[in-house]
Amino acid sequence: MKKTFYITTPIYYPSGKFHIGSAYTTCFCDTLTRYKQLQGFDTRFLTGTDEHGLKIQQAAEAAGKKPQDHVDYIASLAQDLWKLLAVQNDDFIRTTEPRHERVVEQIFEQLLAQDDIYLGSYSGHYCVQDEAYFTQTQLKDGNLCPDCGRETKIVQEETYFLRLSKYQDTLLQFIEDNPDFITPETRKNEVVSFVKSGLNDLSVSRTAFEWGIKVPSNPKHVVYVWIDALSNYISALGYKSTDDSLYQKYWVEGNEVVHVVGKDILRFHAIYWPIMLMALGVPIKFKLFAHGWYMMKDGKMSKSKGNVIYPDQLVQRYGLDPFRYYIVKELPYGGDGVFTPEDFVSRVNTEIVNDLGNLVSRTISMAKKYFNGTVRQVTHHHEFSTFEQQLVTLSGEMIASYTAQMDEFKISQAMSDITTLVNRTNKLIDETSPWALAKDPNTMDVLESVIYHLLDSIRLAAILYRPILIESSPKIFEALQVEEQYQGFDALVFGLKKEYIVNAQAPHLLPRLDAEKEIPFIQSLMKGESKAPKVEVIIKDEITIEDFSKIDLRVGKVVSCEKHPNAAKLLLLKVDTGDKVRSIVSGIAEFYKPEDLVGKWIVVVANLKPVKLRGELSEGMILAGDSAGKIVIIEASSDLSIGSMVK
Ligand code: ME8
């Protein structure tokens, strides 16, 4: 039986578009999940949206929408974003789903029946943004929220309380008995001192607004949003439902459960949640990892400051690997990190394009040039054996260190271990000067040994990169023709694959980013100025409306698409334009994969004289924009019917 691994992100507030900071938690969890999968775990990865509460009700009002419509829309944005980022969550829980609401109702009623929840009344300073009460001494500058700095309001209401105080000592004991329950250590210390300072019972219901889960036995109360939200981690597994098999498998009998959260929500997860579980009689199975925050040079990301950066913008321009690589690498373990366009460009260029990309392409071209692509493990000793042996030893050390770091949630350090291995491999080229060895027939076997070491070391690095460079690692395996049995974590042994047959072109991992162009581009994204760099605009000679009306533009839908058999830059599309399904050859292969285009609604020049392009018939042209050399197709709304005239 495989060991289980259950990992969760917090469920996100549906308050708008998700910036790179919010994407961090999810990318981090996705990377860890892929790592555990490679280690042979049976993984389950949960994320979702936290859709109740006054803040959401107000956001919906501000958007002129009903709360449910508002949250439906944002939950769909979240799901689209995770898809775009290739996040492999197994489930997406929304707190407005009946499967969740029924569980929260039962949890509340059980705790009430047990007298762990009781009715009382409360008066205090309430922050709507953070959905939390603060005492007078906690407030900043008079009546400001200590967390977000917004004004708090004095609220008095009848409310239910959860007896936190009753569980204070048990919680402290639990933290002491389980030293790795909360990491990093500094966060644990924060929690311990907070608990030791004394826990007040927590107000867990509200009567001032409607948008939440009603307490079944007293429906003028809605359940406090944190009691509601935290329950998602088990409601999504079917806890207290007719089928709780996932709950039994991944939680009760599960081997590892991990909640990853940002430092801002530490207290809720390290204090309220374990106390809720203790009161419910549910075992505390989870480990909590609290990460720091992505900041900008001038502080927190905010639209009004003009310093927000969104993940979809970076992914659309640079691809998945640069984004995912950067985002999980740049935040140091436990601490905060700063996003800057300069660092983004230089990290991608240095670590992926230079260190890894060049190593791969140099090694492949040497294997082909000197050995026709076939390189075997050579066993006898030679003058460079010491260098090779150093590389082999270092690879073993880095693999061990990487694994230890990943197991402690130190993904950024684990990635540095791969960089160390890649750089040591590059050094072997400098130490041995393969081009000089190639000049002497007597040193060809020495050369073969060196290149073998380069190849096998690249294989190891590509395995270690599998959870991170999710597109580039498979490309490397393909180029080196590494069979599946040598791609897994159990194949992380130097010398396991005895022979390489390399015929392919060196894979084009990632293009080098032109700092002079890309840094201003990212800066302009941050200011929200434009999606693309400014282009020089030169308008062509005037035409009349009659001239224009000669062009027959139609809405079409792409029904299929494949690569052109003889031209790498061209794609062959079949487009339904109402009159017929036409073949169109288009020079967009650099920018779109065939499968990305199928189903797209586009605009076609339908009366363009048919031509053959590299042997394939093209009956029209599709409209696209050119933004500094990047081609983007003009998409039509699917509200238009196929064949509609565009004028
Ligand atoms: O807190 N850098 O949701 P949320 C790094 N609904 N991480 C950041 C960040 C930044 N700049 N900004 C946000 C909530 N995050 C609750 C959770 S769970 C039962 C309920 C992280 O949408 C943040 O720390 O405000 C949190 O981990 C996640 O994004 C969602 O935050």
XYZ file of C-alpha atoms and ligand atoms in Angstrom:
678
model
C 0.000 0.000 0.000
C 1.257 3.440 -0.907
C 1.692 5.963 1.869
C -0.783 8.826 1.701
C -0.060 12.534 1.543
C -2.839 15.080 1.920
C -1.981 18.718 1.300
C -4.115 21.842 1.361
C -3.803 25.503 0.508
C -5.954 27.941 2.441
C -9.235 28.496 0.680
C -8.989 31.861 -1.024
C -11.201 34.858 -0.449
C -13.009 35.627 -3.654
C -12.068 39.269 -3.518
C -10.779 39.794 -7.041
C -8.016 38.811 -9.377
C -5.254 36.748 -7.769
C -1.795 38.333 -7.722
C 1.506 36.484 -7.583
C 1.485 36.528 -3.783
C -1.715 34.550 -3.603
C -0.475 32.218 -6.317
C 2.586 31.441 -4.207
C 0.797 29.172 -1.711
C -0.803 27.197 -4.518
C 2.362 26.813 -6.612
C 4.251 25.807 -3.497
C 1.699 23.099 -2.665
C 1.611 21.897 -6.254
C 5.399 21.531 -6.309
C 5.376 19.606 -3.052
C 2.578 17.359 -4.303
C 4.487 16.511 -7.469
C 7.548 15.764 -5.353
C 5.583 13.404 -3.115
C 4.054 11.708 -6.139
C 7.527 11.043 -7.487
C 8.418 9.560 -4.138
C 5.574 7.121 -4.577
C 2.985 8.680 -2.270
C -0.733 8.460 -2.914
C -1.377 12.220 -2.891
C -4.453 14.341 -2.503
C -4.306 18.091 -3.045
C -7.128 20.407 -2.016
C -7.726 24.058 -2.704
C -10.870 26.154 -2.954
C -12.618 29.396 -2.125
C -13.803 30.915 1.148
C -17.057 32.503 0.079
C -18.993 33.651 3.145
C -18.822 36.652 5.428
C -19.521 40.335 5.577
C -16.485 41.226 3.497
C -17.733 39.138 0.578
C -21.285 40.435 0.963
C -19.947 43.993 0.759
C -17.665 43.210 -2.183
C -20.655 41.786 -4.048
C -22.718 44.878 -3.250
C -19.914 47.084 -4.503
C -19.841 45.095 -7.737
C -23.630 45.449 -8.004
C -24.089 41.693 -7.851
C -25.846 39.124 -5.706
C -23.302 37.466 -3.397
C -23.783 34.067 -5.027
C -23.218 35.469 -8.532
C -20.164 37.329 -7.318
C -18.575 34.281 -5.728
C -19.490 32.052 -8.692
C -17.595 34.404 -10.952
C -14.497 34.653 -8.768
C -14.413 30.931 -8.021
C -14.339 30.380 -11.774
C -11.473 32.874 -12.118
C -9.562 30.949 -9.469
C -10.164 27.642 -11.197
C -9.077 29.070 -14.546
C -5.931 30.476 -13.017
C -4.943 27.195 -11.372
C -5.504 25.446 -14.694
C -3.338 27.980 -16.474
C -0.601 27.403 -13.893
C -0.933 23.600 -14.389
C -1.865 23.135 -10.750
C -2.968 19.551 -10.211
C -5.460 19.891 -7.389
C -7.695 16.851 -6.917
C -10.596 18.801 -5.520
C -11.799 22.390 -5.355
C -14.040 23.132 -2.406
C -16.347 26.114 -2.237
C -17.827 26.973 1.117
C -21.193 27.723 -0.501
C -21.512 24.118 -1.657
C -24.080 22.009 0.215
C -21.465 19.295 0.841
C -19.593 21.838 2.943
C -22.498 23.720 4.513
C -24.110 20.537 5.880
C -20.856 19.614 7.631
C -20.373 23.035 9.198
C -23.946 22.929 10.537
C -23.278 19.565 12.135
C -19.943 20.652 13.567
C -21.529 23.721 15.139
C -24.453 21.782 16.597
C -22.184 19.049 17.977
C -19.972 21.578 19.739
C -23.057 23.358 21.046
C -24.561 20.122 22.371
C -21.250 19.335 24.092
C -21.156 22.808 25.646
C -17.888 23.595 23.867
C -19.916 26.369 22.261
C -22.206 28.512 24.447
C -24.382 31.577 23.969
C -23.213 34.907 25.388
C -22.837 38.503 24.306
C -19.912 40.446 23.019
C -18.821 43.999 22.662
C -15.556 44.836 20.982
C -13.617 46.469 18.190
C -14.328 44.614 14.976
C -12.370 44.728 11.737
C -14.546 43.894 8.745
C -11.575 43.296 6.463
C -10.005 40.677 8.724
C -13.278 39.408 10.184
C -11.795 39.623 13.663
C -12.344 41.319 16.993
C -9.514 43.110 18.748
C -9.107 44.307 22.305
C -8.428 47.964 23.049
C -4.758 47.229 23.757
C -4.290 45.429 20.455
C -5.491 48.396 18.395
C -3.084 50.663 16.555
C -3.269 54.480 16.766
C -6.574 54.642 18.624
C -8.981 52.398 16.772
C -7.086 50.975 13.792
C -6.838 47.255 13.054
C -3.376 45.976 14.048
C -3.298 43.665 10.999
C -4.526 45.767 8.098
C -4.552 49.279 9.528
C -8.188 49.881 8.626
C -10.623 51.504 11.033
C -12.368 49.101 13.414
C -15.968 49.482 14.574
C -17.406 48.905 18.015
C -19.841 46.053 17.658
C -22.089 44.661 20.360
C -24.007 41.514 19.681
C -25.409 38.342 21.095
C -22.983 35.694 20.035
C -21.942 32.120 20.549
C -18.506 31.467 21.995
C -16.111 28.596 21.495
C -14.343 27.597 24.709
C -10.756 28.134 23.648
C -9.685 28.628 27.258
C -10.709 25.083 28.152
C -8.227 23.664 25.629
C -5.342 26.037 26.198
C -3.175 23.658 28.212
C -3.918 20.634 26.053
C -2.878 22.631 22.997
C 0.389 23.730 24.606
C 1.092 20.134 25.564
C 0.348 19.001 22.025
C 2.746 21.574 20.577
C 5.434 20.469 23.001
C 4.935 16.773 22.254
C 5.018 17.339 18.500
C 8.028 19.536 17.822
C 7.463 19.648 14.058
C 3.739 20.420 14.262
C 4.312 24.093 13.418
C 7.219 25.170 11.213
C 9.317 27.253 10.903
C 10.416 27.351 14.524
C 9.951 31.143 14.748
C 6.269 30.758 13.907
C 5.894 28.048 16.505
C 7.422 30.349 19.097
C 4.968 33.098 18.173
C 2.073 30.706 18.651
C 3.349 29.354 21.956
C 3.801 32.788 23.451
C 0.375 33.883 22.207
C -1.293 30.840 23.784
C 0.670 31.231 27.008
C -0.522 34.824 27.307
C -3.999 33.349 27.783
C -6.763 32.476 25.336
C -10.119 34.199 25.520
C -13.126 32.277 24.335
C -13.737 33.023 20.683
C -16.875 34.621 19.314
C -18.080 32.195 16.656
C -21.352 33.578 15.336
C -22.663 36.857 13.935
C -26.123 38.353 13.807
C -25.293 41.562 11.959
C -25.426 40.154 8.429
C -26.898 37.293 6.447
C -24.280 35.948 4.052
C -23.110 32.812 5.804
C -24.161 29.425 7.107
C -27.055 29.731 9.542
C -26.858 28.038 12.926
C -29.600 25.398 12.501
C -30.982 25.703 16.018
C -30.888 29.528 16.038
C -30.943 30.795 12.446
C -30.612 34.482 13.245
C -26.935 33.629 13.826
C -24.558 32.872 11.010
C -21.469 30.828 11.736
C -18.253 32.871 12.069
C -16.441 32.695 8.787
C -13.279 31.117 10.224
C -15.179 28.212 11.822
C -16.875 27.793 8.462
C -13.652 28.108 6.444
C -11.358 25.924 8.530
C -13.839 23.061 8.347
C -13.196 22.833 4.601
C -10.119 20.705 5.171
C -12.276 17.823 6.347
C -15.651 18.610 4.782
C -13.955 18.179 1.397
C -12.978 14.670 2.466
C -16.572 13.778 3.305
C -16.293 14.066 7.101
C -19.735 13.558 8.698
C -21.219 12.670 5.310
C -22.682 9.403 4.076
C -19.410 8.565 2.346
C -16.450 9.471 4.488
C -13.981 7.091 2.869
C -11.604 9.870 1.805
C -11.662 11.271 5.322
C -10.813 7.856 6.731
C -8.094 7.244 4.162
C -6.299 10.585 4.002
C -6.990 11.945 7.471
C -7.756 9.348 10.127
C -5.526 6.634 8.741
C -3.436 8.955 6.584
C 0.332 9.056 6.814
C 0.954 12.755 6.226
C -1.329 15.777 6.268
C 0.045 19.244 5.550
C -1.658 22.629 5.716
C 0.349 25.330 3.967
C -0.632 28.888 4.893
C 0.733 32.409 4.762
C 2.039 33.916 7.990
C -0.999 36.212 8.211
C -3.322 33.321 9.001
C -1.062 31.406 11.337
C -3.097 31.967 14.486
C -6.296 30.608 12.961
C -4.593 27.412 11.839
C -2.310 26.874 14.812
C -4.816 27.648 17.560
C -8.472 27.683 16.528
C -8.278 24.744 14.140
C -6.537 22.256 16.441
C -8.872 23.265 19.256
C -11.891 22.690 17.022
C -10.511 19.258 16.158
C -9.840 18.382 19.798
C -13.375 19.386 20.728
C -14.780 17.330 17.855
C -12.710 14.297 18.789
C -10.940 14.390 15.430
C -7.245 13.527 15.574
C -4.870 16.417 14.862
C -3.090 14.846 11.956
C -1.701 17.870 10.213
C 1.601 19.664 10.122
C 1.391 23.380 9.600
C 3.844 25.254 7.428
C 3.569 29.046 7.460
C 5.384 30.892 4.696
C 6.277 34.553 4.393
C 4.935 37.112 1.972
C 5.830 38.403 -1.440
C 6.336 42.124 -1.179
C 7.189 44.778 -3.697
C 10.058 47.209 -3.312
C 7.634 49.778 -1.932
C 5.818 47.448 0.440
C 2.667 45.406 0.055
C 1.209 44.791 -3.371
C -1.748 46.995 -4.031
C -3.578 48.220 -7.072
C -3.615 51.773 -5.810
C 0.169 51.807 -5.469
C 0.487 50.556 -9.020
C 2.760 47.700 -8.060
C 0.654 44.579 -8.534
C 1.791 41.777 -10.740
C -0.526 38.995 -11.880
C 0.598 35.449 -12.616
C -1.373 35.057 -15.842
C 0.453 38.027 -17.369
C 3.849 36.507 -16.666
C 2.838 33.024 -17.767
C 1.333 34.233 -21.011
C 4.519 36.003 -21.959
C 7.220 33.758 -20.531
C 5.607 30.346 -20.159
C 4.987 28.145 -17.163
C 8.474 27.094 -16.167
C 9.995 30.562 -15.686
C 7.019 31.646 -13.589
C 6.785 28.535 -11.448
C 10.551 28.384 -11.050
C 10.841 31.986 -9.982
C 7.887 32.035 -7.655
C 8.845 29.051 -5.528
C 12.535 29.887 -5.551
C 12.500 33.540 -4.635
C 10.719 33.389 -1.291
C 13.259 32.295 1.328
C 12.181 29.653 3.842
C 9.888 31.241 6.369
C 10.798 34.800 5.380
C 9.433 37.448 3.049
C 10.656 38.020 -0.488
C 10.592 40.926 -2.883
C 9.439 40.623 -6.463
C 11.428 42.748 -8.865
C 11.413 42.588 -12.668
C 15.226 42.640 -12.595
C 15.420 39.524 -10.420
C 12.819 37.727 -12.468
C 14.727 38.269 -15.697
C 18.113 37.517 -14.214
C 17.024 34.347 -12.403
C 15.496 32.915 -15.535
C 18.497 33.860 -17.646
C 21.155 32.713 -15.198
C 19.783 29.564 -13.691
C 17.608 28.123 -16.421
C 18.848 29.516 -19.719
C 22.600 29.702 -18.949
C 23.369 27.103 -16.340
C 20.942 24.380 -17.326
C 20.039 25.201 -20.932
C 23.623 25.642 -22.097
C 24.801 22.529 -20.306
C 22.146 20.471 -22.046
C 22.764 21.891 -25.493
C 26.571 21.739 -25.264
C 26.484 18.163 -24.030
C 24.085 17.001 -26.709
C 26.053 18.632 -29.467
C 29.325 17.090 -28.227
C 27.718 13.643 -27.958
C 26.577 13.954 -31.552
C 29.716 15.512 -32.933
C 32.250 13.205 -31.316
C 30.303 9.946 -30.955
C 27.457 10.118 -33.424
C 25.143 10.350 -30.467
C 26.035 7.016 -28.833
C 27.856 7.407 -25.525
C 28.578 4.541 -23.159
C 29.697 4.321 -19.591
C 33.468 3.748 -19.662
C 34.855 2.010 -16.641
C 38.602 2.323 -16.781
C 40.504 5.040 -14.971
C 42.058 8.004 -16.687
C 43.556 11.376 -15.904
C 40.208 13.062 -15.286
C 38.709 10.346 -13.108
C 39.174 12.454 -9.984
C 37.043 15.246 -11.398
C 34.429 12.756 -12.482
C 34.487 11.118 -9.088
C 34.013 14.498 -7.428
C 30.942 15.049 -9.568
C 29.539 11.629 -8.689
C 30.102 12.230 -4.979
C 28.578 15.686 -5.126
C 25.527 14.376 -6.968
C 24.914 11.918 -4.127
C 25.229 14.696 -1.565
C 22.915 17.005 -3.456
C 20.265 14.318 -3.911
C 20.307 13.610 -0.171
C 20.228 17.278 0.702
C 17.449 18.047 -1.799
C 15.276 15.324 -0.314
C 15.873 16.495 3.241
C 15.093 20.101 2.285
C 11.916 19.196 0.419
C 10.733 17.120 3.375
C 11.151 20.199 5.564
C 9.289 22.461 3.108
C 12.519 24.200 2.106
C 11.830 24.097 -1.611
C 13.982 27.101 -2.364
C 17.031 25.476 -0.751
C 16.299 22.200 -2.521
C 16.368 24.108 -5.806
C 19.736 25.587 -4.908
C 21.024 22.033 -4.480
C 20.081 21.312 -8.093
C 21.842 24.486 -9.215
C 24.945 23.346 -7.331
C 24.842 20.022 -9.164
C 24.311 21.707 -12.538
C 27.193 24.090 -11.923
C 29.523 21.297 -10.836
C 28.613 19.503 -14.057
C 29.407 22.594 -16.106
C 32.725 22.760 -14.290
C 33.623 19.287 -15.546
C 33.598 20.702 -19.065
C 36.045 23.419 -18.049
C 38.256 20.938 -16.235
C 38.494 18.478 -19.095
C 38.332 20.639 -22.272
C 36.518 18.025 -24.392
C 37.382 19.805 -27.672
C 41.090 19.230 -26.923
C 40.529 15.561 -26.069
C 38.704 15.153 -29.358
C 41.804 16.091 -31.307
C 43.750 13.040 -30.201
C 42.483 9.550 -31.144
C 44.174 8.165 -28.012
C 41.939 10.205 -25.708
C 38.603 9.376 -27.322
C 37.672 6.959 -24.531
C 38.532 9.615 -21.951
C 36.277 11.980 -23.848
C 33.489 9.393 -23.937
C 33.752 8.986 -20.179
C 33.549 12.741 -19.629
C 30.516 13.111 -21.855
C 28.861 10.132 -20.237
C 29.277 11.851 -16.882
C 27.752 15.034 -18.250
C 24.787 13.148 -19.662
C 24.051 11.134 -16.571
C 24.395 14.185 -14.377
C 21.906 16.066 -16.552
C 19.554 13.121 -16.187
C 19.763 13.388 -12.391
C 19.189 17.145 -12.461
C 16.184 16.674 -14.746
C 14.678 14.179 -12.305
C 15.185 16.559 -9.393
C 13.616 19.335 -11.470
C 10.509 17.302 -12.316
C 8.294 18.917 -9.645
C 9.541 22.384 -10.664
C 10.381 22.655 -14.371
C 7.305 20.772 -15.404
C 7.729 21.483 -19.106
C 11.501 21.506 -19.445
C 12.279 18.277 -17.589
C 10.271 16.103 -20.009
C 11.972 17.903 -22.918
C 15.372 16.985 -21.522
C 14.390 13.343 -21.074
C 13.124 13.278 -24.619
C 16.292 14.777 -26.069
C 18.505 12.373 -24.121
C 16.128 9.490 -24.886
C 15.899 8.627 -21.214
C 13.522 5.700 -20.787
C 10.821 6.001 -18.139
C 12.575 3.608 -15.788
C 15.435 6.122 -15.517
C 13.226 9.156 -14.890
C 11.888 8.326 -11.431
C 13.189 9.156 -7.986
C 14.264 5.541 -7.579
C 16.602 6.152 -10.529
C 18.469 8.932 -8.713
C 21.701 6.966 -8.804
C 24.694 8.029 -10.815
C 25.633 5.532 -13.511
C 22.323 3.684 -13.550
C 21.697 4.280 -17.241
C 24.655 2.701 -18.990
C 24.315 4.074 -22.484
C 22.932 7.183 -24.121
C 21.748 7.435 -27.688
C 21.225 11.062 -28.498
C 19.999 11.932 -31.963
C 17.606 14.760 -31.310
C 18.298 18.421 -31.653
C 19.232 20.019 -28.370
C 15.867 20.985 -26.898
C 15.081 24.629 -26.880
C 14.356 24.894 -23.186
C 13.711 28.568 -22.764
C 14.671 31.626 -24.718
C 17.026 34.120 -23.129
C 15.079 37.129 -21.913
C 16.221 40.426 -23.298
C 16.572 42.448 -20.102
C 16.350 45.781 -21.902
C 12.993 44.873 -23.309
C 11.514 42.680 -20.602
C 12.252 44.730 -17.490
C 10.337 47.771 -18.816
C 7.630 45.386 -20.009
C 7.114 43.919 -16.523
C 7.263 47.403 -15.022
C 4.481 48.480 -17.339
C 2.425 45.456 -16.257
C 2.909 46.476 -12.643
C 1.610 49.934 -13.351
C -1.324 48.349 -15.151
C -0.492 50.574 -18.119
C -0.740 48.073 -20.892
C -0.463 44.403 -21.403
C 2.372 44.786 -23.840
C 5.244 47.178 -24.470
C 4.470 50.291 -26.469
C 4.802 49.812 -30.194
C 5.729 52.356 -32.794
C 2.538 53.164 -34.628
C 2.728 53.987 -38.333
C -0.664 54.070 -40.006
C -0.864 52.907 -43.616
C -2.330 54.984 -46.485
C -6.017 55.803 -46.264
C -8.593 53.570 -47.934
C -12.287 54.140 -48.581
C -15.129 52.198 -47.061
C -15.589 50.566 -50.459
C -12.010 49.334 -50.343
C -12.645 47.843 -46.939
C -15.904 46.212 -47.948
C -14.027 44.112 -50.478
C -12.635 42.129 -47.577
C -14.986 39.385 -46.422
C -14.326 38.812 -42.735
C -16.176 35.954 -41.027
C -16.415 34.488 -37.571
C -15.128 30.927 -37.569
C -14.482 28.167 -35.096
C -11.335 26.072 -35.145
C -12.389 22.438 -35.455
C -8.968 20.878 -35.631
C -5.344 21.852 -35.819
C -2.050 20.112 -36.432
C 1.561 20.937 -37.183
C 2.546 21.514 -40.809
C 4.437 18.419 -41.948
C 7.267 20.372 -43.597
C 7.459 23.738 -41.880
C 8.176 24.192 -38.186
C 6.664 27.682 -38.052
C 3.328 26.771 -39.652
C 0.150 25.226 -38.295
C -2.641 23.648 -40.349
C -6.062 24.668 -39.124
C -9.495 23.460 -40.123
C -11.911 26.298 -39.530
C -15.669 26.185 -39.811
C -16.763 29.503 -41.368
C -20.395 28.622 -41.915
C -20.081 28.140 -45.686
C -17.657 25.247 -45.265
C -14.829 23.904 -43.171
C -11.757 25.456 -44.732
C -8.079 24.639 -44.492
C -5.930 27.526 -43.348
C -2.157 27.566 -43.003
C -0.951 30.021 -40.390
C 2.514 31.054 -39.206
C 1.786 30.886 -35.504
C 3.428 27.600 -34.472
C 5.909 29.465 -32.300
C 3.133 30.964 -30.223
C 0.410 28.319 -30.062
C 0.295 24.575 -29.621
C -2.231 22.900 -31.939
C -4.368 21.776 -28.999
C -4.590 25.355 -27.684
C -6.422 26.455 -30.796
C -9.119 23.831 -31.117
C -12.481 25.295 -30.126
C -11.344 28.923 -30.407
C -13.647 31.468 -32.074
C -11.620 33.520 -34.496
C -11.916 35.940 -37.392
C -11.064 34.741 -40.903
C -10.427 36.629 -44.150
C -12.736 34.370 -46.142
C -12.311 35.706 -49.671
C -8.541 35.634 -49.827
C -7.365 33.870 -52.971
C -6.387 30.275 -52.014
C -2.684 29.484 -52.165
C -0.443 26.540 -51.384
C 1.995 27.172 -48.544
C 4.847 24.669 -48.408
C 2.624 22.148 -50.183
C -0.548 22.687 -48.126
C -3.663 24.487 -49.359
C -4.656 27.637 -47.497
C -8.134 29.030 -48.095
C -8.020 32.210 -46.107
C -6.174 33.894 -43.291
C -6.854 34.290 -39.601
C -6.598 37.673 -37.932
C -3.974 38.131 -35.275
C -2.197 40.981 -33.538
C 1.552 41.443 -33.506
C 2.904 42.790 -30.248
C 6.669 43.267 -30.396
C 7.067 40.094 -32.413
C 4.611 38.090 -30.336
C 1.595 36.959 -32.348
C -1.743 36.827 -30.552
C -4.885 35.613 -32.286
C -7.898 37.931 -32.316
C -10.640 35.946 -30.661
C -14.303 36.460 -31.450
C -17.120 36.124 -28.939
C -18.932 32.807 -29.054
C -22.139 34.891 -28.811
C -21.731 35.435 -32.554
C -22.798 32.527 -34.713
C -20.346 30.754 -36.966
C -20.173 32.537 -40.315
C -21.287 35.922 -38.915
C -19.953 38.788 -40.962
C -17.399 41.038 -39.265
C -17.630 44.650 -40.348
O -6.545 34.157 4.126
N 2.619 36.733 -0.527
O -7.521 33.920 2.089
P -6.657 34.923 1.215
C 2.470 35.439 -0.161
N -9.709 32.888 3.170
N 1.294 34.886 0.135
C 0.211 35.672 0.079
C 0.274 37.032 -0.302
C 1.558 37.565 -0.607
N 1.736 38.826 -0.987
N -0.983 37.540 -0.282
C -1.796 36.510 0.087
C -7.463 33.755 3.431
N -1.080 35.405 0.308
C -8.585 32.930 4.033
C -8.042 31.544 4.334
S -8.280 29.037 5.166
C -9.317 28.149 6.129
C -9.025 30.589 4.947
C -1.569 34.090 0.752
O -7.267 34.850 -0.134
C -2.143 34.136 2.142
O -1.138 34.160 3.104
O -6.548 36.240 1.875
C -2.919 32.842 2.161
O -2.065 31.757 2.434
C -3.438 32.744 0.728
O -2.660 33.668 -0.036
C -4.913 33.060 0.602
O -5.194 34.291 1.184
